[in-house]
Amino acid sequence: MSQEVATLSSKEVAEIDAQIRQEAAALKDTLSVSGNKLSLKDKQFKLPDGTILNGPLDIIVVDWSSQNQYYAGAYDPNNISSPDCFAIGKDPKTLVPDASISAPQNGACEGCPMDAWGSGQGNGKACKNTRQVIIRLPSRPELFTLSLPPTSLKAFDEAMKSIIATDAQPLQFIIPISFHPEKSYAQVIWGEAQPNPEYAKDYMLKKNGTTGELLALKPE
């Protein structure tokens, strides 16, 4: 049997795309909404089940949001608590405290004294700015949440902007991520994007609301 890849007509490609969309729509019923987090601790990519994946790690960025988190007290690893104030949204410039916050630090994150440089340790901010990124690994069907720390935001934003500038969506690509070799902390850097052959499935996960549900989860 020949293993050569057949040349498909435009009609056949359209039929395959339609089938992909149909199968992707069914995926929503097989995916549970949870905080399935990919950890970056100790400069290792660690899955919720404890599996450690060596980098560079190929990922597909399906969706993301901006999230700010403010804790009034010092971090205690033995007593994890919810933030005293937090905000979730697409545009970091228009974030406002979540409606569930009883004592917001400010009416909006823009102009909040806790979001100002120098309000935290050293010259940092008291409020932690993050990107909550919904990703998928090419070899796995489930979605994971990747929480990028402040030191990784610039590289992430630049990587996404470079793709969007071509009138494409990041989910149409597989991107390798790794850790900056010269940093002692987990600063994520982004490699060269390659086409994602299953982008239609990932697009449907975004369109049908699955990623939106994950991004709406409140920080713990």
Short mmCIF file of C-alpha atoms in Angstrom, two decimals:
data_model
loop_
_atom_site.label_atom_id
_atom_site.label_comp_id
_atom_site.label_asym_id
_atom_site.label_seq_id
_atom_site.Cartn_x
_atom_site.Cartn_y
_atom_site.Cartn_z
CA MET A 1 0.00 0.00 0.00
CA SER A 2 1.37 3.42 -0.96
CA GLN A 3 2.14 5.75 1.95
CA GLU A 4 2.25 8.87 -0.21
CA VAL A 5 -0.03 11.71 0.89
CA ALA A 6 -2.92 12.10 -1.53
CA THR A 7 -3.69 15.47 -3.09
CA LEU A 8 -7.15 16.57 -1.96
CA SER A 9 -9.58 18.74 -3.86
CA SER A 10 -10.98 21.90 -2.27
CA LYS A 11 -14.32 20.10 -1.84
CA GLU A 12 -12.66 17.22 0.01
CA VAL A 13 -10.77 19.64 2.25
CA ALA A 14 -14.03 21.45 3.07
CA GLU A 15 -15.70 18.14 3.93
CA ILE A 16 -12.81 17.21 6.23
CA ASP A 17 -12.94 20.62 7.92
CA ALA A 18 -16.67 20.16 8.49
CA GLN A 19 -16.04 16.74 10.04
CA ILE A 20 -13.32 18.20 12.28
CA ARG A 21 -15.73 20.89 13.49
CA GLN A 22 -18.39 18.26 14.20
CA GLU A 23 -15.95 16.11 16.20
CA ALA A 24 -14.61 19.14 18.05
CA ALA A 25 -18.12 20.17 19.10
CA ALA A 26 -18.55 16.74 20.69
CA LEU A 27 -15.36 17.23 22.71
CA LYS A 28 -17.07 19.68 25.01
CA ASP A 29 -19.07 16.86 26.58
CA THR A 30 -15.87 14.93 27.31
CA LEU A 31 -13.99 17.78 28.97
CA SER A 32 -14.64 18.78 32.55
CA VAL A 33 -14.08 22.36 33.64
CA SER A 34 -11.43 22.34 36.35
CA GLY A 35 -8.26 24.05 37.40
CA ASN A 36 -6.12 21.59 35.41
CA LYS A 37 -2.90 23.50 35.90
CA LEU A 38 0.49 23.09 34.27
CA SER A 39 3.01 24.07 36.94
CA LEU A 40 6.22 26.02 36.26
CA LYS A 41 7.67 25.51 39.73
CA ASP A 42 11.45 24.96 39.93
CA LYS A 43 11.73 25.60 36.18
CA GLN A 44 9.95 22.34 35.37
CA PHE A 45 6.80 21.72 33.34
CA LYS A 46 4.73 19.59 35.70
CA LEU A 47 1.28 18.14 34.99
CA PRO A 48 -1.42 17.81 37.69
CA ASP A 49 -0.70 14.07 37.99
CA GLY A 50 2.94 14.78 38.84
CA THR A 51 4.36 13.99 35.40
CA ILE A 52 7.35 16.20 34.59
CA LEU A 53 7.79 17.14 30.94
CA ASN A 54 11.17 18.20 29.62
CA GLY A 55 11.39 21.40 27.64
CA PRO A 56 11.17 22.76 25.10
CA LEU A 57 7.49 21.88 25.43
CA ASP A 58 5.23 22.16 22.39
CA ILE A 59 1.92 23.80 23.25
CA ILE A 60 -1.12 25.28 21.53
CA VAL A 61 -2.41 28.55 22.98
CA VAL A 62 -6.18 28.17 22.71
CA ASP A 63 -7.26 31.22 24.74
CA TRP A 64 -6.12 33.51 27.54
CA SER A 65 -7.12 36.29 29.90
CA SER A 66 -5.42 38.88 32.07
CA GLN A 67 -5.71 38.45 35.82
CA ASN A 68 -4.58 40.62 38.73
CA GLN A 69 -4.28 39.19 42.25
CA TYR A 70 -3.69 41.14 45.46
CA TYR A 71 -2.92 39.51 48.82
CA ALA A 72 -2.84 41.73 51.89
CA GLY A 73 -0.71 39.30 53.90
CA ALA A 74 2.55 37.52 53.19
CA TYR A 75 2.49 34.27 51.22
CA ASP A 76 2.25 31.19 53.45
CA PRO A 77 2.71 27.86 51.59
CA ASN A 78 1.13 26.02 54.53
CA ASN A 79 -2.00 28.18 54.52
CA ILE A 80 -3.11 28.89 50.97
CA SER A 81 -5.87 31.49 50.85
CA SER A 82 -7.83 33.34 48.19
CA PRO A 83 -6.65 36.82 47.16
CA ASP A 84 -8.13 39.80 49.01
CA CYS A 85 -8.80 41.45 45.66
CA PHE A 86 -8.64 40.16 42.10
CA ALA A 87 -9.74 41.03 38.59
CA ILE A 88 -10.25 38.92 35.46
CA GLY A 89 -10.69 40.12 31.89
CA LYS A 90 -9.30 40.22 28.38
CA ASP A 91 -7.78 43.69 28.33
CA PRO A 92 -5.34 44.41 31.19
CA LYS A 93 -6.00 48.13 30.77
CA THR A 94 -9.71 47.84 31.58
CA LEU A 95 -9.69 45.37 34.48
CA VAL A 96 -11.90 46.06 37.49
CA PRO A 97 -12.22 44.13 40.79
CA ASP A 98 -14.46 41.08 40.62
CA ALA A 99 -18.04 41.61 41.81
CA SER A 100 -17.48 39.07 44.59
CA ILE A 101 -14.85 41.26 46.29
CA SER A 102 -16.34 42.89 49.39
CA ALA A 103 -13.55 45.44 49.86
CA PRO A 104 -11.94 46.27 46.50
CA GLN A 105 -8.66 48.14 46.63
CA ASN A 106 -9.82 50.58 43.96
CA GLY A 107 -12.64 51.10 41.49
CA ALA A 108 -10.39 49.92 38.66
CA CYS A 109 -6.98 48.30 38.41
CA GLU A 110 -5.79 51.22 36.32
CA GLY A 111 -4.68 53.78 38.88
CA CYS A 112 -4.93 51.41 41.86
CA PRO A 113 -2.18 52.13 44.41
CA MET A 114 -1.60 48.39 44.85
CA ASP A 115 -0.93 48.06 41.10
CA ALA A 116 1.74 50.75 41.10
CA TRP A 117 5.45 50.04 40.79
CA GLY A 118 7.09 50.25 44.19
CA SER A 119 3.96 49.22 46.10
CA GLY A 120 5.37 45.73 46.69
CA GLN A 121 8.75 44.33 47.60
CA GLY A 122 11.60 46.32 46.13
CA ASN A 123 10.36 48.14 43.05
CA GLY A 124 7.68 45.55 42.31
CA LYS A 125 3.91 45.73 42.51
CA ALA A 126 1.87 44.61 45.51
CA CYS A 127 -0.71 43.28 43.04
CA LYS A 128 0.44 40.35 40.92
CA ASN A 129 -0.23 40.76 37.20
CA THR A 130 -0.61 37.45 35.34
CA ARG A 131 -1.86 35.91 32.13
CA GLN A 132 -4.04 32.83 32.55
CA VAL A 133 -3.38 30.85 29.37
CA ILE A 134 -5.52 27.92 28.27
CA ILE A 135 -3.28 25.50 26.40
CA ARG A 136 -3.37 22.07 24.87
CA LEU A 137 -0.48 19.71 24.23
CA PRO A 138 -0.48 18.36 20.64
CA SER A 139 -0.36 14.78 21.92
CA ARG A 140 -3.23 15.13 24.42
CA PRO A 141 -6.94 16.06 24.14
CA GLU A 142 -7.42 17.82 27.48
CA LEU A 143 -6.91 21.50 28.24
CA PHE A 144 -4.54 22.90 30.84
CA THR A 145 -4.24 26.29 32.50
CA LEU A 146 -0.80 27.90 32.40
CA SER A 147 -0.42 30.81 34.81
CA LEU A 148 2.33 33.11 33.57
CA PRO A 149 4.07 35.23 36.22
CA PRO A 150 4.84 38.94 35.73
CA THR A 151 8.37 38.20 34.49
CA SER A 152 6.95 36.19 31.56
CA LEU A 153 4.25 38.61 30.38
CA LYS A 154 6.31 40.68 27.95
CA ALA A 155 7.54 37.64 26.02
CA PHE A 156 4.03 36.15 25.92
CA ASP A 157 2.41 39.36 24.69
CA GLU A 158 5.06 39.80 21.99
CA ALA A 159 4.67 36.20 20.80
CA MET A 160 0.88 36.54 20.54
CA LYS A 161 1.06 39.94 18.83
CA SER A 162 3.47 38.62 16.20
CA ILE A 163 0.94 35.94 15.23
CA ILE A 164 -2.12 38.19 15.37
CA ALA A 165 -0.32 40.70 13.13
CA THR A 166 -0.53 38.12 10.33
CA ASP A 167 -4.35 37.99 10.64
CA ALA A 168 -4.13 34.57 12.27
CA GLN A 169 -5.04 33.21 15.70
CA PRO A 170 -2.42 31.71 18.03
CA LEU A 171 -4.42 28.46 18.21
CA GLN A 172 -3.51 27.86 14.59
CA PHE A 173 0.07 27.21 15.66
CA ILE A 174 2.16 24.90 17.81
CA ILE A 175 4.74 26.88 19.77
CA PRO A 176 7.66 25.49 21.79
CA ILE A 177 8.17 27.06 25.21
CA SER A 178 11.15 26.76 27.52
CA PHE A 179 12.77 28.52 30.43
CA HIS A 180 15.29 31.33 30.12
CA PRO A 181 18.62 29.58 30.74
CA GLU A 182 20.21 32.62 32.39
CA LYS A 183 17.44 33.21 34.94
CA SER A 184 17.20 31.41 38.28
CA TYR A 185 13.42 31.77 38.28
CA ALA A 186 10.85 30.38 35.84
CA GLN A 187 10.81 32.94 33.03
CA VAL A 188 9.06 31.41 30.01
CA ILE A 189 10.41 32.11 26.53
CA TRP A 190 8.72 31.33 23.21
CA GLY A 191 10.17 29.60 20.17
CA GLU A 192 9.27 29.55 16.49
CA ALA A 193 5.62 28.80 15.72
CA GLN A 194 4.71 25.92 13.42
CA PRO A 195 1.28 25.18 11.85
CA ASN A 196 -1.23 23.31 14.02
CA PRO A 197 -2.94 20.73 11.77
CA GLU A 198 -5.81 20.34 14.27
CA TYR A 199 -6.57 24.02 14.71
CA ALA A 200 -10.27 23.52 13.89
CA LYS A 201 -10.72 21.38 17.01
CA ASP A 202 -9.05 23.99 19.19
CA TYR A 203 -11.08 26.77 17.60
CA MET A 204 -14.31 24.95 18.47
CA LEU A 205 -13.20 24.51 22.09
CA LYS A 206 -12.82 28.28 22.23
CA LYS A 207 -16.01 29.04 20.33
CA ASN A 208 -18.27 26.69 22.31
CA GLY A 209 -17.37 28.33 25.61
CA THR A 210 -15.13 25.66 27.14
CA THR A 211 -12.12 27.96 27.43
CA GLY A 212 -14.30 30.81 28.69
CA GLU A 213 -15.49 28.65 31.58
CA LEU A 214 -11.90 27.85 32.51
CA LEU A 215 -10.82 31.48 32.35
CA ALA A 216 -13.75 32.51 34.55
CA LEU A 217 -12.58 30.29 37.42
CA LYS A 218 -11.71 32.42 40.43
CA PRO A 219 -8.15 32.23 41.76
CA GLU A 220 -7.55 30.07 44.80
#
